[in-house]
Each structure stands twice: as structure tokens, then as C-alpha cells.
Amino acid sequence: MKLHWSPRSPFVRKVMVAAHELGLADRIDCLRTVVRMTQPNLDLLPDNPLSKIPTLVLADGSVLIDSVVICEYLDSLAGGGILFPPSGPERWQALARHALGNGLLDILILWRNERDKPEQRQSPELHDSFAVKTRTTLDRLEADAADLGATRYGIGHIAIGCCLSYLDFRFADLGWRDGHPLLAAWHESFRARPSARATEAVDA
């Protein structure tokens, strides 16, 4: 399998954390792929017309896009039901947690793009909106932190862990741990996992 990959992307990191957790990392060839919102990657377009990563090209040439789709495919290769509970309340809880972590990542990516604009082109209203959404999501995760640590590790944990690590990577100035001690303690347990240590983001 060939994965269009970047060491900076939190969405790619989700896939690689899942691959390590499932024992499949050595079956993936990572192809360094640079994507930008303002400049489509012409080499990526034949595999993914959205010019987004991660994109997984299978041995038969078929293509999977979107991190959660790729993660569920990897889960199926490993036997299924490992990171994605097969049914019932546990599955919906895992997917809901994934959606919350992934949704906050979407907001953070947009916020970073806004921050990178020349100051005169930045929108104070957008900054305020992103800040409120980030803070209230962190508050929700803090309230869920004890249960997060008590439930079986899965795709929701991966999404939330990668999201909090991205805050450290790109938004250290926010000091997200302030007021979120339970979530911060849970994140330390995430960071200690071999899969997380093997996939730390680097600005390269």
C-alpha cells in the first residue's frame, strides 16, 4: 500500500497511529506529499482529485481517501472490531468521539490558515469564532476525560490524542492544558503509547 503522507499532517498521523496500533505500519510505503489549500498538488490529483492527504493507494490501484475511511480499512485488514467497535452503543460513542476530535482539527487547520495571512487580511470575527469553538470543545473533552481513560482504546481516542498533540505543535500559545487537568493527564497517557511516540509531528 502507498500512503500520500506528510510528517506535519494530524490527519495523516491518525492513519499512522492506527497502523502502528494494528501492527500494519510495515505494510505501508509513505510517499512524501505536500498539499496546500491555495495550490493543488498536480502529482496527487490522479489519485485524489481533492488534492488532500491522507490518500491510500491499494495494491490493486484502487484508492481510499479521508483518514477515518482509511483507518477503518486498516482495522478490517487486522481482523475488524479493534479500533472500530462493530455495533451498538460502543461504536456510536467511538464515532462520536472521533467526530469531535476530527471536527476540532478542521477548525484548527482553518484557524492556522487565517493566522498565516498578512495581518491586514485577517478576520477578527473568525479568530473569535475559532477561539470559542476550541475552548468549548476542550471543555467538553475535559468533562469526558475520566470516561475516555476508562473505555477501550479506539478511533475516538486516536482522533482526540492527535488533535491535542496538534494544539501543542501549532498552537502552543493557547496553553490548552490550563483549566483542563484531567484531559492533560489523559493526553500524557496517549503520548506514552508506542504508536504515538513513533508518529510525532515534525516541521520538515
C-alpha positions as a Python dict, from the first residue, in 0.01 Angstrom:
ca = {
    (1, 'M'): (0, 0, 0),
    (2, 'K'): (116, 354, -78),
    (3, 'L'): (18, 640, 152),
    (4, 'H'): (42, 1001, 44),
    (5, 'W'): (195, 1130, 366),
    (6, 'S'): (335, 1430, 549),
    (7, 'P'): (510, 1441, 888),
    (8, 'R'): (313, 1756, 973),
    (9, 'S'): (-44, 1648, 900),
    (10, 'P'): (-254, 1544, 1201),
    (11, 'F'): (-492, 1360, 968),
    (12, 'V'): (-206, 1154, 827),
    (13, 'R'): (-86, 1097, 1181),
    (14, 'K'): (-422, 943, 1272),
    (15, 'V'): (-370, 685, 998),
    (16, 'M'): (-17, 609, 1106),
    (17, 'V'): (-111, 580, 1474),
    (18, 'A'): (-384, 336, 1372),
    (19, 'A'): (-140, 142, 1152),
    (20, 'H'): (104, 105, 1441),
    (21, 'E'): (-171, 4, 1683),
    (22, 'L'): (-288, -261, 1436),
    (23, 'G'): (59, -391, 1352),
    (24, 'L'): (34, -282, 988),
    (25, 'A'): (280, 5, 969),
    (26, 'D'): (541, -202, 787),
    (27, 'R'): (292, -273, 506),
    (28, 'I'): (260, 96, 419),
    (29, 'D'): (500, 283, 191),
    (30, 'C'): (488, 652, 281),
    (31, 'L'): (520, 893, -12),
    (32, 'R'): (606, 1248, 96),
    (33, 'T'): (329, 1467, -46),
    (34, 'V'): (294, 1842, 6),
    (35, 'V'): (-55, 1990, -9),
    (36, 'R'): (-168, 2349, 26),
    (37, 'M'): (-515, 2500, 24),
    (38, 'T'): (-407, 2759, -231),
    (39, 'Q'): (-212, 2530, -467),
    (40, 'P'): (-333, 2187, -579),
    (41, 'N'): (-65, 1918, -593),
    (42, 'L'): (-68, 1811, -958),
    (43, 'D'): (106, 1480, -881),
    (44, 'L'): (-159, 1391, -623),
    (45, 'L'): (-463, 1478, -835),
    (46, 'P'): (-468, 1149, -1031),
    (47, 'D'): (-503, 960, -702),
    (48, 'N'): (-714, 1217, -518),
    (49, 'P'): (-889, 1491, -717),
    (50, 'L'): (-945, 1679, -391),
    (51, 'S'): (-565, 1716, -352),
    (52, 'K'): (-587, 1617, 14),
    (53, 'I'): (-393, 1384, 238),
    (54, 'P'): (-400, 1116, 362),
    (55, 'T'): (-469, 923, 44),
    (56, 'L'): (-411, 547, 41),
    (57, 'V'): (-343, 364, -286),
    (58, 'L'): (-405, -10, -256),
    (59, 'A'): (-208, -284, -431),
    (60, 'D'): (-479, -322, -696),
    (61, 'G'): (-465, 51, -775),
    (62, 'S'): (-789, 144, -603),
    (63, 'V'): (-779, 450, -381),
    (64, 'L'): (-916, 534, -37),
    (65, 'I'): (-943, 894, 78),
    (66, 'D'): (-1026, 1052, 413),
    (67, 'S'): (-847, 949, 731),
    (68, 'V'): (-1138, 774, 903),
    (69, 'V'): (-1215, 566, 592),
    (70, 'I'): (-850, 462, 569),
    (71, 'C'): (-837, 380, 940),
    (72, 'E'): (-1147, 161, 917),
    (73, 'Y'): (-999, -17, 616),
    (74, 'L'): (-681, -87, 813),
    (75, 'D'): (-892, -211, 1103),
    (76, 'S'): (-1064, -455, 867),
    (77, 'L'): (-725, -582, 744),
    (78, 'A'): (-630, -656, 1105),
    (79, 'G'): (-945, -858, 1161),
    (80, 'G'): (-1202, -588, 1235),
    (81, 'G'): (-1359, -459, 1554),
    (82, 'I'): (-1027, -349, 1705),
    (83, 'L'): (-1030, 31, 1674),
    (84, 'F'): (-1388, 44, 1543),
    (85, 'P'): (-1641, -140, 1760),
    (86, 'P'): (-1866, -338, 1524),
    (87, 'S'): (-2204, -228, 1658),
    (88, 'G'): (-2407, -91, 1943),
    (89, 'P'): (-2352, 198, 2187),
    (90, 'E'): (-1973, 143, 2198),
    (91, 'R'): (-1948, 201, 1823),
    (92, 'W'): (-2154, 520, 1833),
    (93, 'Q'): (-1952, 651, 2125),
    (94, 'A'): (-1625, 582, 1939),
    (95, 'L'): (-1751, 752, 1622),
    (96, 'A'): (-1889, 1048, 1818),
    (97, 'R'): (-1554, 1099, 1988),
    (98, 'H'): (-1380, 1071, 1654),
    (99, 'A'): (-1612, 1332, 1506),
    (100, 'L'): (-1542, 1572, 1793),
    (101, 'G'): (-1164, 1536, 1768),
    (102, 'N'): (-1168, 1546, 1390),
    (103, 'G'): (-1402, 1845, 1385),
    (104, 'L'): (-1172, 2040, 1615),
    (105, 'L'): (-881, 1954, 1386),
    (106, 'D'): (-1077, 2102, 1094),
    (107, 'I'): (-1125, 2422, 1294),
    (108, 'L'): (-758, 2438, 1391),
    (109, 'I'): (-643, 2396, 1030),
    (110, 'L'): (-870, 2682, 922),
    (111, 'W'): (-753, 2893, 1215),
    (112, 'R'): (-389, 2833, 1129),
    (113, 'N'): (-452, 2936, 769),
    (114, 'E'): (-619, 3254, 895),
    (115, 'R'): (-324, 3326, 1127),
    (116, 'D'): (-82, 3285, 837),
    (117, 'K'): (-244, 3560, 633),
    (118, 'P'): (-98, 3912, 640),
    (119, 'E'): (-238, 4082, 949),
    (120, 'Q'): (-445, 4332, 749),
    (121, 'R'): (-627, 4045, 575),
    (122, 'Q'): (-711, 3852, 891),
    (123, 'S'): (-1066, 3850, 1027),
    (124, 'P'): (-1109, 3926, 1399),
    (125, 'E'): (-1454, 3766, 1380),
    (126, 'L'): (-1305, 3440, 1253),
    (127, 'H'): (-1035, 3444, 1522),
    (128, 'D'): (-1300, 3492, 1790),
    (129, 'S'): (-1520, 3218, 1645),
    (130, 'F'): (-1235, 2968, 1625),
    (131, 'A'): (-1127, 3052, 1980),
    (132, 'V'): (-1477, 2998, 2122),
    (133, 'K'): (-1523, 2668, 1938),
    (134, 'T'): (-1181, 2544, 2050),
    (135, 'R'): (-1238, 2639, 2413),
    (136, 'T'): (-1584, 2485, 2435),
    (137, 'T'): (-1467, 2164, 2267),
    (138, 'L'): (-1180, 2136, 2515),
    (139, 'D'): (-1429, 2189, 2798),
    (140, 'R'): (-1644, 1905, 2659),
    (141, 'L'): (-1339, 1679, 2634),
    (142, 'E'): (-1236, 1766, 2990),
    (143, 'A'): (-1579, 1654, 3111),
    (144, 'D'): (-1534, 1327, 2919),
    (145, 'A'): (-1171, 1267, 3016),
    (146, 'A'): (-1232, 1023, 3301),
    (147, 'D'): (-1457, 804, 3086),
    (148, 'L'): (-1216, 838, 2796),
    (149, 'G'): (-947, 680, 3009),
    (150, 'A'): (-1178, 401, 3123),
    (151, 'T'): (-1305, 285, 2783),
    (152, 'R'): (-1133, 62, 2530),
    (153, 'Y'): (-878, 244, 2317),
    (154, 'G'): (-1006, 306, 1968),
    (155, 'I'): (-1052, 550, 1683),
    (156, 'G'): (-1205, 819, 1907),
    (157, 'H'): (-901, 815, 2134),
    (158, 'I'): (-670, 841, 1833),
    (159, 'A'): (-853, 1141, 1689),
    (160, 'I'): (-862, 1325, 2021),
    (161, 'G'): (-499, 1244, 2100),
    (162, 'C'): (-379, 1364, 1760),
    (163, 'C'): (-589, 1679, 1795),
    (164, 'L'): (-439, 1768, 2135),
    (165, 'S'): (-91, 1698, 2003),
    (166, 'Y'): (-162, 1930, 1708),
    (167, 'L'): (-254, 2202, 1957),
    (168, 'D'): (92, 2156, 2109),
    (169, 'F'): (253, 2156, 1764),
    (170, 'R'): (85, 2461, 1611),
    (171, 'F'): (-98, 2642, 1894),
    (172, 'A'): (134, 2622, 2194),
    (173, 'D'): (45, 2984, 2274),
    (174, 'L'): (-311, 2880, 2365),
    (175, 'G'): (-196, 2686, 2672),
    (176, 'W'): (-481, 2439, 2629),
    (177, 'R'): (-388, 2245, 2946),
    (178, 'D'): (-487, 2541, 3165),
    (179, 'G'): (-826, 2453, 3311),
    (180, 'H'): (-821, 2102, 3165),
    (181, 'P'): (-617, 1892, 3409),
    (182, 'L'): (-797, 1562, 3351),
    (183, 'L'): (-766, 1595, 2975),
    (184, 'A'): (-400, 1688, 3007),
    (185, 'A'): (-336, 1378, 3219),
    (186, 'W'): (-514, 1160, 2965),
    (187, 'H'): (-309, 1313, 2684),
    (188, 'E'): (11, 1215, 2862),
    (189, 'S'): (-107, 853, 2852),
    (190, 'F'): (-174, 890, 2479),
    (191, 'R'): (172, 1038, 2419),
    (192, 'A'): (332, 747, 2603),
    (193, 'R'): (191, 484, 2368),
    (194, 'P'): (447, 340, 2123),
    (195, 'S'): (219, 430, 1831),
    (196, 'A'): (218, 797, 1936),
    (197, 'R'): (592, 806, 2002),
    (198, 'A'): (657, 661, 1655),
    (199, 'T'): (446, 925, 1480),
    (200, 'E'): (534, 1254, 1649),
    (201, 'A'): (477, 1550, 1417),
    (202, 'V'): (786, 1727, 1286),
    (203, 'D'): (808, 2050, 1090),
    (204, 'A'): (1004, 1916, 796),
}
